[in-house]
Amino acid sequence: MLRTEIPRKAIYRLSVYSRCLRRLENNGIHTVSSEVLAKAAGVKSTQLRKDLTYFGQFGTRGLGYDVRQLSEMISELLGTKSLQPVVIVGIGNLGRALLSYRGFEREGFEIVGAFDSRPGQYLPGDMSMEVQAMDKLPKVIDKHVVKMAILCVPPNSAQEVANKLIKLGVVALLNFAPIVLSVPDEITVNNVNLAMELENLSYFINE
Amino acid sequence: MLRTEIPRKAIYRLSVYSRCLRRLENNGIHTVSSEVLAKAAGVKSTQLRKDLTYFGQFGTRGLGYDVRQLSEMISELLGTKSLQPVVIVGIGNLGRALLSYRGFEREGFEIVGAFDSRPGQYLPGDMSMEVQAMDKLPKVIDKHVVKMAILCVPPNSAQEVANKLIKLGVVALLNFAPIVLSVPDEITVNNVNLAMELENLSYFINE
DNA sequence: AAATGTGAAGTTGTTCACAGCT
DNA sequence: AGCTGTGAACAACTTCACATTT
């Protein structure tokens, strides 16, 4: 399986398919055609089929796909069958916001540690988690075998913190800092910049 | 200026360039070559130059670009020179999180209203904003001439709320609900799905 | 000499057309 | 007959090569 040749966008679409399949499953639907699933996912049916062939053959000609089976296959591929431990570094406004957002837990990710250069700070209400000092990172990452980190530190320290995390064995970063991180090839970075998304929309508003 | 032909990705990169230029400006640098700016933005210099030609000619051959001038040009293009009013609909976990995140304000967006089907709910601490009922939307959108909305409602009501917003004159949506919204061509939707970003990373962790 | 701007070439990603199963 | 799987055609985007300007 030569993963290098698989378009990054195809992997994203896998997540979309996965969500659609779960909905179908909840509605008691057992079989679905590429046509129907593609429409639900907002793509062309040929694209859905092509995306799946990157990984193998999952359908039955003349019939379609088994919803449960395909759903499982995709979870397997994405590695979301088991709970994935995640640390979050940088507990400013955004970091605190993400901690209070319980959406990650629902989707199979467990935040096993929150870190900041100013530890022990107040976290509002229902958040039971303690903000730990940066020098506690090695212990936590080691204990939970953490491969994934959410980066919410200010832009000027983002690179430094990223380096530290990578050295400790983290291989995937969800980066909210508005800078371009430079990392080794084997490290995956996904950037999310909320302000930039709005800025982008802003372009399309002007007629 | 035929905007239809400009790649969506080029618009995103404009935001990146804009941020790099601001940093240069803050460091008192007046002139920059495509080579240097591109490196800061994490792209090839030819791509930067090509992106800019979609909009005109901004550089001086043999010299480079005037930092201030190019920065202004891009702000103009993106429509971020003036404060853009935004409403946020759906004040659950994520909506509350985004309200507490002050990053938008810093980047030229003003949240002029927070709405939820269950209005008047408690907002923690420093947040002065009141959560209003959905039927107050028309008045606020009208008063502030709101063109942009952040959508944080649950997936099953997202389409309905989107329709309502569009009917009221909103033309750009930042959608956090994990569903594919169907909207008229003239409406722009940017989707952000935090759980999906983690899921995507998860794929790359498995060797 | 240095660096932009751009048509042409190359690469990547998407869609078509249809062969091949069930 | 119906629907998947896929090589080939197409479209979109990126990079190259170099002419052009200061």
XYZ file of C-alpha atoms (C1' of nucleotides) in Angstrom:
458
model
C 0.000 0.000 0.000
C 1.853 3.035 -1.252
C 0.439 5.773 0.918
C 2.595 8.428 -0.619
C 0.463 8.421 -3.753
C -2.816 8.956 -1.954
C -4.024 12.555 -2.161
C -4.270 14.250 1.202
C -7.733 15.444 0.265
C -8.857 11.849 -0.210
C -7.992 11.166 3.427
C -10.095 14.124 4.506
C -12.985 12.853 2.443
C -12.674 9.493 4.175
C -13.635 11.285 7.388
C -16.643 12.762 5.664
C -17.733 9.389 4.325
C -17.257 7.939 7.777
C -19.672 10.471 9.275
C -22.264 9.863 6.570
C -22.007 6.119 7.064
C -22.529 6.471 10.796
C -25.705 8.434 10.120
C -26.939 5.773 7.721
C -26.106 3.083 10.273
C -28.099 4.908 12.950
C -31.041 4.995 10.574
C -30.889 1.250 10.184
C -29.726 1.329 6.569
C -27.566 -1.649 5.665
C -26.590 -1.085 2.054
C -25.740 2.062 0.149
C -24.713 2.824 -3.438
C -21.794 5.110 -4.250
C -24.344 7.459 -5.807
C -26.309 7.932 -2.597
C -23.338 8.035 -0.242
C -21.539 10.510 -2.496
C -24.522 12.819 -2.553
C -24.654 12.776 1.240
C -20.955 13.591 1.369
C -21.225 16.350 -1.212
C -18.962 14.756 -3.827
C -19.352 12.984 -7.173
C -19.921 9.239 -7.037
C -16.879 8.602 -9.222
C -14.725 10.429 -6.746
C -16.005 8.373 -3.860
C -15.277 5.170 -5.755
C -11.851 6.363 -6.795
C -11.062 7.378 -3.205
C -11.938 3.911 -1.984
C -9.847 2.139 -4.604
C -6.747 3.753 -3.090
C -7.286 1.321 -0.234
C -8.872 -1.701 -1.838
C -12.223 -3.010 -2.996
C -15.083 -2.784 -0.563
C -18.231 -2.889 -2.661
C -20.328 -5.457 -4.431
C -21.035 -4.766 -8.091
C -24.687 -4.454 -8.837
C -25.430 -3.944 -5.151
C -23.388 -1.275 -3.466
C -21.549 -1.098 -0.160
C -22.344 -2.719 3.155
C -22.735 0.266 5.457
C -21.413 -1.313 8.642
C -18.508 -2.999 6.887
C -17.379 0.088 4.982
C -17.703 2.171 8.113
C -15.467 -0.232 10.002
C -12.962 -0.332 7.165
C -12.621 3.443 7.156
C -12.245 3.593 10.953
C -9.535 1.020 10.618
C -7.766 2.985 7.910
C -7.982 6.244 9.824
C -6.842 4.588 13.012
C -9.839 5.768 14.992
C -10.947 2.418 16.300
C -9.088 2.909 19.549
C -8.985 5.941 21.831
C -6.111 8.205 20.848
C -4.357 10.172 23.614
C -3.669 13.847 22.897
C -1.941 16.641 24.783
C -2.814 20.275 24.409
C -0.075 22.864 24.802
C -0.724 26.561 25.348
C -3.687 27.344 27.569
C -4.496 30.891 26.527
C -7.873 31.969 25.221
C -7.991 29.445 22.450
C -6.475 26.589 24.410
C -8.987 27.100 27.196
C -11.727 27.256 24.583
C -10.662 23.947 23.094
C -10.451 22.350 26.521
C -14.010 23.376 27.231
C -15.076 21.968 23.883
C -15.985 18.370 24.512
C -16.232 17.467 20.827
C -12.887 15.679 20.726
C -13.870 13.148 23.351
C -16.956 12.236 21.390
C -14.848 11.371 18.351
C -12.324 9.087 19.936
C -9.652 11.412 21.263
C -8.739 11.755 24.891
C -6.981 14.847 26.156
C -4.536 13.430 28.674
C -2.747 16.634 29.579
C -2.900 20.441 29.374
C 0.362 22.377 29.477
C 1.416 25.970 29.684
C 4.496 27.947 30.618
C 2.369 29.452 33.382
C 1.022 26.350 35.102
C -1.594 25.968 37.804
C -3.815 28.652 36.335
C -7.519 28.873 36.906
C -9.783 26.865 34.634
C -13.464 27.741 34.656
C -16.137 25.599 36.240
C -16.597 22.077 35.038
C -13.060 21.560 33.783
C -11.422 19.131 36.094
C -8.081 19.251 34.308
C -5.051 20.845 35.838
C -2.718 23.027 33.776
C 0.753 21.581 34.142
C 4.201 23.077 33.684
C 6.062 22.397 30.462
C 8.668 20.287 32.215
C 5.971 17.735 33.036
C 5.508 17.042 29.317
C 8.047 14.187 29.011
C 6.458 12.198 31.819
C 2.903 12.502 30.485
C 3.845 11.852 26.865
C 5.818 8.832 27.918
C 3.173 7.428 30.231
C 0.299 7.672 27.720
C 2.412 7.074 24.591
C 1.150 10.334 23.117
C 1.675 10.731 19.377
C -0.548 13.722 18.836
C -0.549 17.282 20.166
C -2.738 20.346 19.826
C -0.641 23.500 19.665
C -2.225 26.735 20.882
C 0.808 28.713 21.962
C 1.560 32.223 20.679
C 3.202 32.373 17.241
C 6.628 33.357 18.516
C 7.031 30.266 20.673
C 5.192 27.805 18.413
C 8.279 26.554 16.579
C 10.201 26.024 19.794
C 7.361 24.103 21.423
C 6.855 22.049 18.277
C 10.522 21.058 18.331
C 10.220 20.016 21.954
C 7.132 17.880 21.265
C 8.729 16.209 18.279
C 11.802 15.383 20.298
C 9.533 13.685 22.844
C 7.986 11.447 20.198
C 4.956 13.383 18.997
C 4.503 12.806 15.260
C 1.295 14.700 14.489
C 0.496 18.311 15.322
C -2.731 20.229 15.097
C -1.349 23.744 14.932
C -3.512 26.775 15.720
C -0.610 29.244 15.742
C -0.651 31.456 12.656
C 2.852 30.587 11.509
C 4.373 28.041 9.167
C 6.082 25.375 11.252
C 9.137 23.734 9.799
C 9.324 20.088 10.747
C 10.985 16.905 9.466
C 9.224 15.074 6.623
C 7.957 12.264 8.821
C 6.008 14.687 11.035
C 2.478 15.637 9.987
C 1.148 19.115 10.684
C -2.438 20.219 10.163
C -2.948 23.942 10.409
C -6.159 25.553 11.562
C -6.424 29.282 11.591
C -9.845 30.518 12.516
C -9.138 34.164 11.790
C -7.824 33.190 8.382
C -11.010 31.326 7.580
C -12.988 34.469 8.260
C -10.519 36.522 6.263
C -10.962 34.145 3.374
C -14.736 34.482 3.541
C -14.332 38.205 3.617
C -12.850 38.075 0.129
C -15.993 36.510 -1.248
C -18.271 39.032 0.355
C -17.064 41.842 -1.864
C -19.441 40.914 -4.679
C -10.847 41.117 -12.787
C -12.231 37.636 -13.403
C -12.397 36.216 -9.931
C -13.833 32.930 -11.074
C -10.490 31.896 -12.486
C -8.535 32.520 -9.309
C -7.825 29.317 -7.393
C -9.425 29.213 -3.981
C -6.110 28.142 -2.541
C -4.471 31.300 -3.846
C -6.889 33.350 -1.743
C -5.911 31.384 1.346
C -2.263 31.992 0.617
C -2.966 35.705 0.367
C -3.879 35.563 4.057
C -0.604 33.855 4.804
C 1.390 36.432 2.872
C -0.501 39.154 4.659
C 0.590 37.795 8.046
C 4.203 37.481 6.965
C 4.194 41.018 5.611
C 2.826 42.353 8.879
C 5.663 40.667 10.718
C 8.214 42.166 8.337
C 6.592 45.564 8.740
C 6.816 45.302 12.521
C 10.507 44.550 12.168
C 11.018 47.730 10.186
C 11.708 45.978 6.895
C 10.575 47.999 3.889
C 11.418 45.850 0.907
C 11.213 42.106 0.359
C 11.927 39.758 -2.532
C 9.526 37.029 -3.589
C 12.214 34.564 -2.551
C 12.333 35.742 1.059
C 8.607 36.295 1.480
C 7.825 32.923 -0.061
C 10.183 31.164 2.307
C 8.480 32.831 5.275
C 5.103 31.739 3.922
C 6.235 28.194 3.246
C 5.731 28.246 -0.532
C 7.886 28.451 -3.654
C 8.757 31.925 -4.863
C 7.230 31.253 -8.267
C 3.961 30.427 -6.639
C 3.933 33.642 -4.679
C 4.581 35.631 -7.846
C 1.953 33.708 -9.781
C -0.579 34.254 -6.989
C 0.017 37.980 -7.095
C -0.351 38.199 -10.864
C -3.949 37.077 -10.501
C -4.562 40.529 -9.097
C -2.037 42.734 -10.853
C 1.588 43.779 -10.714
C 2.878 44.925 -7.366
C 6.645 44.484 -7.506
C 9.626 46.261 -8.986
C 11.922 44.120 -11.127
C 15.402 43.966 -9.787
C 14.209 45.181 -6.409
C 11.290 43.246 -4.961
C 8.104 44.323 -3.231
C 7.389 47.299 -1.006
C 6.278 45.646 2.228
C 3.794 48.289 3.371
C 2.301 48.718 -0.092
C 1.865 45.003 -0.779
C 0.404 44.522 2.685
C -2.158 47.246 2.036
C -2.976 45.831 -1.380
C -3.711 42.409 0.046
C -5.862 43.826 2.848
C -7.778 45.712 0.194
C -8.251 42.564 -1.880
C -9.359 40.489 1.089
C -11.677 43.225 2.287
C -10.132 43.352 5.743
C -9.382 47.062 5.828
C -12.605 47.793 7.682
C -14.124 46.037 10.693
C -16.424 43.257 9.539
C -19.490 42.484 11.681
C -20.171 38.816 12.395
C -22.897 36.931 14.234
C -22.386 33.622 15.931
C -25.259 31.170 16.060
C -25.362 28.178 18.370
C -23.923 28.751 21.825
C -23.136 25.242 22.927
C -19.704 24.087 23.968
C -17.991 25.168 20.803
C -19.922 28.402 20.371
C -19.072 29.424 23.919
C -15.483 28.469 23.270
C -15.323 30.663 20.192
C -16.943 33.555 22.048
C -14.286 33.343 24.724
C -11.602 33.303 22.052
C -10.700 36.911 21.412
C -8.653 36.156 18.304
C -11.315 37.320 15.885
C -11.407 40.836 17.257
C -7.680 41.184 16.811
C -7.997 40.375 13.113
C -10.683 42.822 12.124
C -13.885 40.966 12.907
C -16.446 42.107 15.421
C -18.933 39.702 16.908
C -22.098 41.772 17.069
C -24.440 39.093 18.316
C -24.653 35.623 19.853
C -27.787 33.576 19.242
C -29.227 30.334 20.440
C -32.583 28.613 20.560
C -32.184 28.666 24.334
C -31.482 32.362 24.967
C -30.432 34.163 28.105
C -28.106 31.390 29.188
C -25.166 31.846 31.458
C -21.875 32.918 29.911
C -18.782 32.585 32.055
C -16.951 35.484 33.627
C -15.569 38.181 31.405
C -17.980 37.682 28.541
C -20.243 40.688 28.490
C -22.307 39.390 25.600
C -25.873 38.268 26.049
C -27.197 35.174 24.268
C -30.235 36.246 22.294
C -33.204 34.309 20.962
C -33.227 33.310 17.302
C -36.104 35.679 16.527
C -33.830 38.609 17.327
C -31.586 37.689 14.385
C -33.332 39.809 11.722
C -33.032 42.983 13.756
C -29.336 42.553 14.552
C -28.365 41.462 11.040
C -30.250 44.388 9.608
C -28.849 46.942 12.031
C -25.190 45.970 11.574
C -25.499 44.919 7.914
C -24.083 41.513 8.779
C -22.854 39.471 5.821
C -20.981 36.810 7.749
C -22.015 34.209 10.307
C -20.295 31.573 12.392
C -22.413 28.450 12.646
C -21.978 26.262 15.725
C -25.371 24.603 15.977
C -25.835 20.827 16.151
C -25.673 19.035 12.789
C -29.386 18.312 12.581
C -30.384 21.966 12.716
C -27.434 23.403 10.770
C -29.119 23.378 7.359
C -32.249 25.013 8.699
C -30.319 27.767 10.472
C -28.154 28.304 7.390
C -31.261 28.785 5.283
C -32.585 31.328 7.758
C -29.320 33.275 7.777
C -29.117 33.298 3.995
C -32.664 34.561 3.740
C -31.692 37.420 6.037
C -28.826 38.486 3.776
C -25.840 36.576 5.113
C -23.609 35.519 2.208
C -20.666 33.875 3.948
C -20.758 31.086 6.517
C -18.059 29.643 8.706
C -19.589 26.263 9.437
C -18.425 24.147 12.355
C -21.250 21.633 12.071
C -20.043 18.316 10.672
C -22.454 18.189 7.758
C -22.369 19.282 4.135
C -24.531 22.380 3.791
C -26.347 22.853 0.521
C -26.525 26.513 -0.407
C -27.013 28.612 -3.549
C -23.922 29.230 -5.705
C -23.531 32.835 -4.621
C -23.129 31.834 -0.962
C -19.669 30.943 0.313
C -19.235 28.295 2.984
C -15.972 27.489 4.753
C -16.084 24.337 6.802
C -14.026 23.757 9.900
C -14.234 20.457 11.672
C -11.832 20.139 14.540
C -12.521 16.490 15.224
C -11.945 15.753 11.562
C -8.558 17.428 11.654
C -7.528 15.135 14.476
C -8.975 12.152 12.639
C -6.946 13.096 9.616
C -3.765 13.304 11.675
C -4.590 9.947 13.149
C -4.219 8.392 9.699
C -0.642 9.576 9.447
C 0.315 8.260 12.859
C -0.003 4.646 11.765
C 3.483 4.603 10.256
C 23.007 42.195 -11.828
C 18.942 41.276 -9.617
C 14.376 40.151 -9.337
C 9.663 40.342 -11.321
C 5.995 38.599 -14.483
C 4.302 34.958 -17.423
C 3.529 31.493 -21.289
C 4.584 26.746 -21.544
C 5.579 22.370 -19.414
C 4.786 19.398 -15.817
C 2.275 17.503 -11.970
C -1.553 16.426 -9.297
C -6.269 15.596 -8.703
C -10.979 14.864 -10.820
C -14.221 13.082 -14.056
C -15.492 10.153 -17.898
C -16.517 6.015 -20.188
C -16.936 1.619 -20.016
C -15.300 -3.093 -18.858
C -16.332 -6.480 -15.436
C -18.928 -8.576 -11.548
C -23.036 -10.156 -9.119
C -29.953 -4.784 -15.051
C -27.456 -2.417 -11.778
C -23.529 -0.727 -9.750
C -18.561 -1.079 -8.778
C -13.694 -0.552 -10.192
C -10.379 1.672 -13.157
C -7.436 3.158 -17.205
C -7.707 7.071 -20.050
C -9.065 11.895 -20.796
C -9.556 16.078 -18.745
C -9.099 20.010 -15.636
C -6.805 22.466 -12.047
C -2.916 23.858 -9.999
C 2.216 24.311 -9.628
C 6.733 24.833 -11.308
C 9.994 25.916 -14.888
C 12.425 28.694 -17.998
C 13.250 32.842 -19.579
C 12.008 37.396 -21.445
C 11.531 41.820 -19.356
C 12.250 45.650 -16.473
C 14.806 48.581 -13.123
